[in-house]
Backbone as a ProteinNet text record, in pm:
[ID]
protein_1_A
[PRIMARY]
MGVLQRFERRLEGLVQGAFTKAFRSEVQPVEIAAAIQRELDNNAQIVTRQRSLVPNTFIIELGPNDHDRLGPYTATLSTELVDMAKEHADLQHYAFTGPVSVNFERHEDLRTGDFRVRSQVRAGVDRAPEYAPQQADPRTVGYLVINGTQHPVVPPGAVLGRGSECDIRIDDPGISRRHVEIRVYQSGQDSQLVAVDLGSTNGTVIDGVRVPQAPVTDGSTIMLGSTVVHVHRRR
[TERTIARY]
12818.8	12961.6	13023.3	13135.7	13198.5	13279.5	13329.4	13406.2	13530.4	13604.6	13727.3	13697.8	13589.8	13555	13516.1	13439.8	13401.6	13524.3	13618.1	13742.4	13818.5	13833.7	13909.5	13839.6	13708.5	13633.2	13649.6	13639.7	13655.6	13795.2	13894.7	14032.6	14062	14014.2	14036.2	13972.4	13854.7	13788.7	13863	13919.8	13989	14116.9	14193	14324	14323.3	14203.7	14188.1	14284.5	14289.8	14370	14517.9	14563.6	14707.1	14763.5	14684.9	14735.3	14757.6	14674.1	14690.5	14826.9	14869.3	14998.9	15112.5	15095.7	15205.3	15230.4	15127.3	15140.7	15120.8	15157.6	15135.9	15205.6	15325.8	15400.9	15445.8	15399	15438.5	15319.8	15330.6	15223.9	15095.4	14986.5	14856.1	14781.5	14717.9	14641.8	14538.8	14474.1	14372.4	14435.6	14564.8	14634.2	14653.1	14686.8	14702.4	14568.9	14462.8	14329.2	14290.4	14317.8	14285.1	14365.5	14491.2	14575.4	14523.8	14474.6	14417.6	14291.3	14210.2	14092.4	14132.7	14237.9	14283.2	14331.8	14400.9	14445.7	14326.6	14221.8	14101.5	14039.8	14024.2	13959.4	14043.3	14174.8	14262.2	14289.4	14270.4	14303.7	14181.1	14061.6	13939.8	13933.2	13913.8	13903.4	13761.3	13694.7	13555.3	13548.3	13471.1	13449.9	13312.4	13211.6	13076.9	13022.3	12902.1	12842.3	12818.5	12799.9	12772.3	12891.9	13005.4	13115.6	13249.7	13329.9	13466.6	13560.7	13667	13764.9	13869.7	13903.1	14000.6	14103.7	14220.1	14323.3	14270.3	14324.2	14282.8	14399.8	14523.7	14637.3	14710.5	14745.8	14809.1	14932	15042.6	15165.1	15190.8	15200.1	15226.8	15375.9	15448.4	15591.9	15612.2	15683	15705.7	15853.8	15892.4	16028.4	16055.5	16182.4	16219	16145.2	16139.3	16076.2	15927.1	15858.9	15715.5	15688.5	15772.2	15752.3	15768.7	15868.9	15891.7	15778.4	15730.3	15623.4	15490.8	15473.8	15351.9	15350.6	15467.9	15482.2	15375.4	15347.1	15249.2	15106.1	15080.6	14942.2	14911.4	15010.1	14988.6	14873.1	14854.7	14745.5	14610.8	14592.8	14467	14447.5	14553.4	14543.2	14513.3	14577.4	14552.9	14407.2	14353.6	14213.7	14119.7	14144.5	14057.6	14071.2	14192.7	14212.2	14143.4	14147.7	14077.5	13927.9	13872.4	13729.2	13693.8	13780.3	13755.7	13755.5	13853.5	13860.4	13734.6	13687.9	13566.3	13444.6	13437.3	13324.7	13325.3	13443.5	13453.2	13418.9	13468.4	13440.5	13290.6	13225.9	13082.4	13005.4	13043.7	12975.5	12995	13113.9	13146.6	13115.6	13060.6	13028	13153.7	13261.7	13384.5	13380.6	13458.1	13464.6	13609.3	13629.7	13759.6	13760.4	13876.9	13885.8	13931.7	13979.7	14028.2	14024.9	14079.2	14080.3	14154.6	14107.4	14171.7	14275.3	14394.9	14499.6	14575.8	14621.6	14704.5	14824.1	14944.4	15066	15160.3	15254.6	15346.5	15490.2	15568	15709	15794	15914.2	16010	16099.8	16115.1	16199.4	16290.7	16418.9	16517	16520.4	16472.7	16482.3	16371.1	16275.2	16163.6	16189.4	16158.4	16174.2	16050.2	16063.7	15951.4	15838.4	15719.2	15603.9	15572.4	15667	15644.9	15610	15528.1	15495.7	15452.1	15456.6	15410.4	15314.1	15224.8	15130.8	15147.7	15170.7	15171	15045.8	14982.1	14862.1	14867.2	14791	14790.6	14659.7	14614.8	14501.1	14554.1	14515.7	14557.8	14432.6	14413.3	14292.7	14291.8	14174.5	14159	14171.9	14235	14259	14204.1	14118.2	14062	14096.4	14113.8	14140.9	14023.5	13975.2	13862.3	13897.6	13801.9	13830.7	13882	13826.8	13869.7	14007.8	14055.4	14190.7	14274.5	14320.9	14394.1	14520.5	14609	14734.8	14818.2	14883.7	14970.5	15111	15183.9	15316.7	15411.1	15379.3	15464.1	15421.4	15318.2	15268	15378.7	15414.4	15522.5	15490.3	15361.9	15323.7	15348.5	15377.4	15393.2	15507.4	15475.6	15578.2	15618.5	15543.8	15576.7	15478.8	15495.6	15411.3	15371.5	15251.7	15206.1	15198	15265.9	15260.7	15174.9	15063.2	14966.1	14942.6	14981.2	14965.5	15023.5	15140.2	15211.8	15171.3	15068.9	15023.5	15072	15123.9	15181.9	15081.4	15063.5	14969.3	15043.1	15058.9	15125.6	15047.1	15119	15057.7	15087.9	14982.7	14997.7	14926	14965.7	14896.7	14748.3	14658.8	14686.3	14703.8	14688.1	14704.4	14595.1	14574.2	14476.3	14421.4	14291.9	14226.3	14218.1	14259.3	14254.4	14151	14074.4	13974.7	13894.6	13792.7	13710.1	13590.8	13557.9	13440.1	13460.1	13350.9	13357.9	13393.5	13380.8	13411.5	13560	13640.7	13784.4	13856.4	13970.9	14053	14111.9	14157.3	14208.7	14130.6	14052.1	13965	14031.6	14039.5	14102.4	13996.9	13971	13865.2	13920.2	13940.9	13994.1	13898.5	13837.4	13738.2	13794.2	13928.2	13988.7	14011.8	13974.1	13994.1	13861.6	13862.6	13741.7	13706.6	13584	13539.6	13628.7	13662	13763.8	13868.8	13980	14073.8	14189.5	14259.2	14377.1	14390.1	14445.5	14471.2	14621.8	14674.3	14813.1	14811.9	14856.3	14852.5	14988	14983.5	15106	15117.5	15227.4	15256.6	15377.4	15362.7	15470	15518.6	15651.8	15714.7	15823.6	15791.3	15886.2	15903.5	16027.5	16057.5	16048.4	16034.8	16031.5	15887.4	15871.2	15738.8	15753.5	15647.2	15644.5	15513.6	15522	15403.3	15373.1	15247.2	15205	15083.6	15090	14977.1	14892.9	14764.2	14673.6	14559.1	14548.5	14437	14308.1	14202.2	14076.7	13973.4	14021.7	13930.5	13889.2	13978.5	13947.3	13921.7	13848	13815	13938.2	14023.5	14137.7	14270	14266.6	14388	14480.8	14587.5	14686	14824.3	14899	15034.8	15133.9	15213.9	15310.8	15451	15523.6	15659.3	15662.8	15560.8	15557.6	15496.2	15451.4	15394.8	15253.3	15158.9	15021.1	15011.8	14990.8	14986.9	14872.8	14823.1	14715.9	14763.4	14890.5	14947.9	15099.3	15166.6	15312.7	15362.3	15477.4	15538.2	15580.7	15573.2	15621.6	15725.3	15829.9	15939.1	15961	16061.9	16091.9	16124.2	16050.6	16070.6	15977.2	15895.4	15800.3	15692.3	15634.4	15522.4	15403.9	15285.9	15162.1	15075.4	15038.3	14958.6	14813.5	14725.4	14582.1	14512.9	14448.4	14389.8	14499.6	14482.7	14586.8	14666.1	14649.4	14713.8	14829.8	14943.3	15060.7	15075.3	15088.6	15111.8	15257.6	15330.7	15471.3	15481.8	15557.1	15573.4	15707.8	15704.1	15827.2	15822.1	15921.5	15929.4	15993.9	15947.7	16008.1	16143.3	16241.9	16378.4	16406.2
11453.7	11484.6	11411	11342	11264.9	11349.9	11284.6	11355.4	11420.7	11347.6	11402.5	11520.1	11511	11620.7	11745.3	11726.2	11841.8	11903.7	11818.8	11867.8	11954.6	11905.1	11978.5	12109.2	12107.4	12227.6	12334.3	12293.1	12389.7	12449	12363.2	12408.2	12507.7	12479.7	12570	12705.5	12704.3	12830.5	12911.6	12843	12913.1	12980.2	12913.1	12967.3	13020.5	13028.4	13088.6	13029.8	12898.7	12832.2	12824	12871.2	12870.3	12729.6	12631.3	12494.3	12439.5	12478.6	12430	12470.2	12591.2	12639.6	12576.5	12569.1	12521.4	12372.7	12297	12151.9	12092.4	12165.8	12118.1	11984.3	11968.9	11844.6	11779.2	11830	11775	11705.7	11685.6	11620.2	11702.1	11637	11701.8	11686.2	11792.3	11782.5	11670.8	11647.3	11542.2	11404.3	11388.3	11261.4	11238	11345.8	11334.7	11300.6	11366.5	11338.8	11193.6	11141.8	11002	10907	10941.7	10856.9	10854.2	10967.6	10971.7	10886.2	10892	10804.5	10657.6	10621.2	10481.1	10443.8	10536.5	10509.6	10482.6	10559.2	10538.3	10401.8	10371.1	10245.3	10123.2	10132.2	10016.5	9992.1	10093.8	10079.4	10083	10071.5	10070.3	9943.5	9960.9	9848.3	9842.9	9732.1	9719.6	9711.5	9803.8	9806	9747.9	9794.3	9737.8	9722.4	9668.2	9650.4	9784.6	9891.2	10022.5	10117	10069.3	10162.9	10099.1	10167.7	10125	10238.1	10204.3	10302.5	10323.3	10450.3	10481.4	10580.7	10589.1	10685.2	10828.8	10910.8	11051.8	11149.4	11099.3	11187	11137.4	11230.5	11197.3	11285.2	11221.4	11292	11268.5	11375.8	11367	11393.8	11292.4	11305.9	11346.4	11457.8	11510.7	11528.5	11518.4	11548.8	11698.1	11739.2	11880.4	11976.1	11943.4	12035.5	12050.4	11937.9	11944.7	12015.4	11987.4	12049.9	12201.1	12245.2	12389.3	12457.3	12392.9	12452.3	12453.4	12357.2	12353.2	12459	12506.9	12594.6	12700.5	12782.4	12890.2	12841.8	12714.1	12665.9	12560.8	12526.9	12413	12434	12555.8	12579	12554.5	12611	12590.7	12444.4	12382.5	12243.6	12151.8	12174.3	12091.6	12100	12222	12240.4	12165.4	12176.6	12109.8	11957.8	11908.8	11764.2	11708.4	11782.6	11739.4	11731.7	11835	11834.3	11718.2	11691.5	11580.5	11447.4	11429.2	11304.6	11285.7	11393.7	11385.2	11350.9	11410.5	11383.5	11237.4	11186.6	11046.4	10952.9	10986.5	10902.9	10900.3	11014.2	11020.5	10932.4	10936.2	10855.7	10706.1	10668.6	10527.2	10478.8	10567.2	10533.9	10498.4	10571.1	10554.6	10647.6	10611.9	10693.6	10731.2	10856	10903.5	10905.5	10877.9	10881.6	11016.1	11101.8	11232.1	11328.7	11449.3	11548.3	11496	11534.2	11494.7	11600.9	11557.5	11652.2	11599.1	11691.5	11660.6	11754.8	11698.9	11779.1	11730.6	11817.4	11788.5	11784.6	11688.9	11676.2	11671.9	11728	11725.8	11603.6	11525	11406.2	11407.3	11408.7	11422	11300.6	11184.7	11064.5	11054.4	11145.7	11140.8	11231.3	11179.2	11257.1	11343.4	11441.2	11525.6	11438.9	11462.3	11385.8	11264.8	11224.9	11111	11160.2	11084.7	11118.9	10993.5	11001.2	10892.1	10949.4	10863.4	10902.4	10809.3	10865.8	10790	10828.3	10729	10757.6	10684.9	10735.9	10678.2	10711.7	10619.1	10645.8	10708.8	10831.4	10901.8	10940.8	10875.3	10898.9	11040	11100	11228.4	11210.1	11305.2	11296.4	11421.9	11402.5	11513.4	11494.8	11607.2	11601.9	11662.1	11591.6	11640.3	11773	11867.7	11998.5	11988.8	11893	11880.6	11817.4	11751.5	11696.9	11783	11894.2	11988	12037.1	11943.8	11988.9	12065.4	12170.6	12247.8	12189.7	12209.3	12151.4	12209.4	12330.4	12391.4	12352.4	12269.8	12227.8	12152.6	12196.1	12128.7	11984.7	11947.7	11810.7	11714	11766.1	11682.3	11582.9	11454.3	11350	11290.2	11320.8	11266.7	11316.3	11268.3	11310.6	11189.2	11195.4	11097.2	11168.2	11115.2	11173.9	11083.9	11139.1	11063.8	11138	11075.7	11137.1	11277.5	11293	11418.9	11521	11491.7	11584.7	11538.6	11632	11599.6	11626.6	11528.3	11539.4	11516.1	11620.1	11601.6	11505.8	11431.7	11339.5	11389.8	11408.8	11451.3	11350.9	11339.8	11249.1	11286.3	11188.3	11044.2	10969.1	11036.6	10969.5	11008.2	10925.2	10956.5	10828.5	10834.3	10722.8	10755.9	10659.8	10675.4	10580.8	10627.5	10542.1	10618.4	10551.4	10610.6	10685	10659.9	10721	10865.4	10940.8	11082.9	11106.1	11003.1	11019.1	11005.4	10970.7	10951.9	11085.6	11082.8	11203.4	11239.9	11137.7	11158.3	11065.6	11125.6	11047.3	11029.2	10903.8	10870.6	10807.1	10869.6	10822.1	10713.3	10595.6	10480.4	10364.8	10306.2	10200.1	10075.4	10058.8	9944.3	9965.7	10082.5	10117.3	10109.9	10052.6	10042.2	10177.9	10188.7	10317.2	10360.8	10269.6	10292.5	10184.1	10219.2	10117	10094.3	10199.2	10184	10305.5	10281.8	10392.3	10402.8	10523.3	10549.8	10601.2	10517.5	10552.6	10604.2	10703.5	10762.3	10717.5	10649.2	10608.9	10688.6	10756.8	10840.5	10791.7	10799.3	10765.3	10868.4	10965.3	11073.2	11155.3	11170.9	11245.9	11160.5	11029.9	10939.2	10910.9	10880.4	10845.9	10734.5	10657.7	10549.5	10557	10531.1	10524.7	10379	10340.4	10203.3	10209.5	10139.5	10130.5	10009.5	10030.2	9923.5	9910.3	9793.6	9768.2	9760	9824.8	9831.3	9731.4	9613.8	9512.1	9540.2	9599	9635.2	9511	9530.1	9419.5	9365.5	9455.5	9414.4	9410.5	9443.2	9435.5	9554	9557	9664.2	9603.3	9654.2	9605.2	9708.2	9667.4	9757.5	9711.3	9795.2	9761.9	9628.3	9608.1	9490.1	9366.1	9373	9255.7	9288.4	9199.5	9217.9	9173.5	9267.4	9238.4	9316.3	9268.7	9341.4	9471.7	9474.4	9596.8	9583.1	9698.5	9697.8	9839.8	9852.7	9986.4	10037.4	10167.7	10229.9	10335.8	10340.8	10433.1	10523.5	10606.7	10695.9	10615.1	10639.5	10565.4	10447.7	10416	10305.2	10339.9	10236	10253.9	10171.3	10226.6	10159.2	10155.2	10034.1	10018.4	9994.8	10085.6	10074.2	10073.3	9965.6	9958.8	9977.3	10077.8	10108.5	10233.1	10278.1	10401.1	10368.8	10434.7	10416.5	10537.6	10510.5	10614.7	10607.2	10715.5	10720.8	10786.3	10722.7	10770.8	10840.7	10958.9	11032	11076.6	11037.5	11077	11214.9	11293.3	11423.8	11405.7	11476.4	11462.3	11570.9
9153.6	9160.5	9279.2	9256.7	9361.9	9458	9564.9	9667.3	9608	9525.3	9468	9374.8	9297.9	9207.7	9285.7	9394.6	9477.2	9542.1	9588.1	9646.9	9547.4	9424.5	9322.9	9286.5	9277.3	9242.9	9351.6	9479.2	9588.4	9588.7	9569.4	9573.8	9461.8	9342.5	9230.5	9256.1	9317.7	9347.6	9452.4	9550.2	9659	9613.1	9529.1	9489.2	9346.9	9286.8	9155.1	9051.3	9048.6	8946.3	8975.1	9092.6	9121.6	9118.8	9162.5	9166	9025	8932.6	8795.6	8740.4	8771.6	8724.6	8802.5	8933.8	9019.1	9001.1	8961.7	8960	8820.8	8722	8585.8	8560.5	8610.7	8586.8	8716.5	8829.4	8958.5	9025.9	9155.9	9231.1	9220	9184.6	9174.8	9307.1	9357.1	9482.4	9482.1	9367.5	9363.1	9381	9342.8	9366.2	9515.2	9586.1	9731.6	9796	9750.2	9804.7	9782	9661.5	9631.9	9719.7	9746.1	9830.9	9974.1	10022.9	10158.4	10163.2	10058.7	10053.6	10061.8	9989.5	9993.1	10132.9	10199.8	10336.6	10427.9	10411	10491.9	10462.7	10334.2	10295.9	10334.7	10312.7	10337	10484.6	10568.5	10710.5	10800.9	10742.1	10822.6	10907.3	11036.3	11129.4	11183.9	11160.6	11203.3	11355.9	11413.2	11558.4	11591.6	11519.3	11530.6	11388.8	11377.1	11244.3	11175.8	11254.5	11197.4	11202.3	11253.2	11276.3	11246.1	11163	11134.6	11172.4	11241.4	11286.4	11178	11150.4	11045.3	11098	11029.8	11071.4	11067.1	11155.4	11158.6	11146.3	11139.7	11114.2	10989.9	10903.9	10776.4	10755.1	10719.4	10683.1	10535.3	10459.1	10315.1	10294.4	10248.4	10222.4	10076.5	10055.7	9922.1	9895.7	9769.4	9730.3	9742.3	9739.3	9759	9665.6	9536.1	9441.1	9467.5	9489.4	9517.9	9650.3	9749.9	9881	9872.3	9799.2	9786.7	9709.5	9604.8	9524.9	9601.1	9691.7	9772.9	9882.2	9918.3	10033.7	10051.1	9950.3	9968.7	9986.6	9958.5	9956.1	10062.7	10147.4	10237.6	10334.3	10384.2	10479.6	10413.3	10294.2	10221.2	10183.9	10133.8	10090.7	10208.1	10321.8	10440.8	10482.9	10486.9	10526.5	10433.4	10303.1	10206.7	10212.7	10236.1	10247	10371.1	10480.8	10602.1	10575.3	10510.7	10479.8	10387.4	10289.4	10197.4	10272	10364.5	10441.1	10526	10587.3	10669.4	10583.3	10465.2	10375.5	10330.8	10294.3	10252.3	10368.7	10488.2	10605.4	10635.8	10621.5	10648.2	10549.6	10423.6	10322.2	10344.6	10396.8	10416.6	10558.3	10642.6	10782.2	10861.8	10835.4	10912.1	11033	11135.3	11256.4	11287.4	11328	11374.1	11526	11585.9	11732.3	11784.4	11696.3	11737.8	11620.7	11639.9	11531.9	11409.3	11292.4	11167.1	11129.6	11092.6	11054.3	10933.8	10849.2	10733.6	10735.6	10737.2	10737.9	10629.3	10592.7	10483.4	10533.4	10479.6	10515.1	10388.6	10397.3	10286.5	10301.2	10194	10195.5	10072.9	10099.8	9992.3	9898.9	9944.6	9861.4	9757.6	9762.1	9668.2	9547.9	9429.2	9307.3	9283.5	9198.1	9160.7	9104.4	9154.9	9110	9195.4	9283	9371.2	9511.6	9580.5	9719.3	9793.8	9925.1	10011	10115	10162.8	10267.6	10386.6	10503.7	10629.5	10708.1	10765.8	10843.3	10977.1	11070.7	11204.9	11274.5	11358.1	11445.1	11573.8	11599.6	11720.7	11798.8	11911.9	11990.5	12047.9	12048	12114.3	12264.8	12330.7	12475.1	12542.2	12643.5	12719.9	12866.5	12933.9	13077.3	13152.2	13254	13331.5	13398	13401.9	13461.9	13605	13679.9	13819.8	13832.1	13724	13725.2	13631.7	13684.3	13600.5	13670	13711.2	13771.9	13670.5	13714.5	13627.4	13629.2	13520.6	13510.7	13615.2	13665.4	13767.5	13909.1	13920.3	14051.1	14125.2	14246.1	14320.1	14357.7	14353.3	14387	14271.6	14153.3	14034.8	14052.6	14032.8	14047.8	13913.7	13809.5	13678.2	13574.6	13452.3	13341.2	13257.2	13204.2	13106.5	12972.4	12872.3	12738.7	12650.8	12603.1	12524.6	12393.9	12283.4	12151.6	12146.9	12207.4	12201.7	12305	12384.8	12488	12624.8	12704	12833.9	12945.1	13034.8	13145.2	13276.7	13359.5	13489.1	13578.5	13661.8	13757.4	13898.5	13978.3	14116.8	14206.1	14335	14426.7	14435.5	14447.8	14463.5	14332.2	14217.2	14089.5	13991.6	13890.2	13786.2	13725.2	13690.1	13621.7	13473	13389.4	13244.2	13186.6	13090.9	13028.4	12925.7	12872.1	12767.5	12823.1	12948.6	13009	13048.6	13049.8	13083.3	13228.7	13313	13454.1	13484.9	13385.9	13408.7	13420.3	13489.5	13499.6	13364.1	13289.6	13154.8	13062.6	12971.3	12883.7	12748.6	12701.6	12574	12484.8	12370.3	12280.1	12188.5	12247	12174.5	12200.6	12095.6	12117	12183.7	12184.4	12250.7	12399	12448	12588.8	12662.9	12783.3	12864.6	12925.2	12975.1	13030.7	13146	13235.3	13338.8	13319.2	13258.6	13212.2	13309.3	13344.5	13428.9	13519.7	13636.4	13730	13754.9	13746.7	13782.7	13925.5	14019.4	14161.2	14206.6	14293.6	14349.4	14494.3	14524.8	14662.2	14708.8	14822	14872.5	15007.9	15024.5	15151.5	15176.2	15262.7	15285.2	15158.5	15115	14992.9	14867.3	14886.4	14772	14729.5	14602.3	14550.5	14448	14432.1	14334.8	14257.3	14127.5	14044.3	14013.4	14029.1	14000.9	13909	13796.6	13704.9	13743.2	13767	13811.5	13712.3	13648.4	13557.4	13638.3	13588.9	13662.9	13609.6	13570.7	13518	13374.9	13297.3	13159.3	13074	12966	12875.6	12803.8	12754.3	12673	12749	12877.5	12956.6	12934.9	13015.3	13011.2	12994.2	12897.5	12871	12922.2	13020.1	13082.2	13046.3	12976.5	12931.7	12857.5	12772.4	12687.2	12747.8	12873.4	12941.2	12989.1	12958.7	13005.1	13150.6	13239.1	13382.4	13447.4	13563.2	13631.1	13693.4	13734.7	13787.8	13792.9	13789.5	13793.9	13816.9	13885.3	13898.8	13761.6	13742.6	13619.7	13656.3	13576.9	13603.7	13482.4	13489.6	13379	13252.9	13145.4	13021.8	13003.4	13103.4	13089.6	12987.9	12926.8	12835.1	12883.6	12865.5	12902.4	12777	12733.6	12612.1	12650.6	12604.8	12628.6	12493	12455.5	12322.4	12218.4	12132	12033.9	12072.6	12195.9	12242.3	12335.7	12312.1	12397.2	12488.5	12617	12717	12759.5	12742.8	12782.1	12920.4	13008.3	13145.3	13160.7	13220.1	13250.3	13396.2	13473.5	13613.1	13623.7	13718.8	13742.3	13808.6	13756.2	13810.4	13912.5
[MASK]
+++++++++++++++++++++++++++++++++++++++++++++++++++++++++++++++++++++++++++++++++++++++++++++++++++++++++++++++++++++++++++++++++++++++++++++++++++++++++++++++++++++++++++++++++++++++++++++++++++++++++++++++++++++++++++++++++++++++++++

């Protein structure tokens, strides 16, 4: 029995045939599952001979009628789609950089029976226990927003990279073990943030320019591998 067949069998057992009734002429769950498989296959990026990186976040865009009919089942369907994606990835030797998620969005431009899938590689982000400034910490001079998660920055700064020794660890194969350091320089009441590349393999792009180091201000972006770090200064 293939991955899609096992997915459909599990889903039918969980909701006792509710999907068969709800989706008789609309979007079928197995169609969504097949589309997620295609997203994985079409967007696999070879990292090593044994490892290909694939998207781990999926947004399913549905028309109003399909979205409304899916409403009571989205939690169950999301869980099963995540399990299906993991099973397919395991069989194909694909690797995820972070947690796998499937969410649904309502789109007025889609007709009943039509849907779209958006996918993205979102690296998992961990913060070292010893680097755990709180957002209310008076020393906080700014924030780094990485894949939707906010990380306060306090003096003397923070090291970002893939290694476990970093203050903020990002599971992105394009990022070096110690990739970049955000340094805090203070003069009286004023402070400055400077991003310093730590000799990374792929370099650091700051506000669109690959440089060894540069000041970063409110609204600056830092590109590490395929991950974008957004900088926000405390006002």
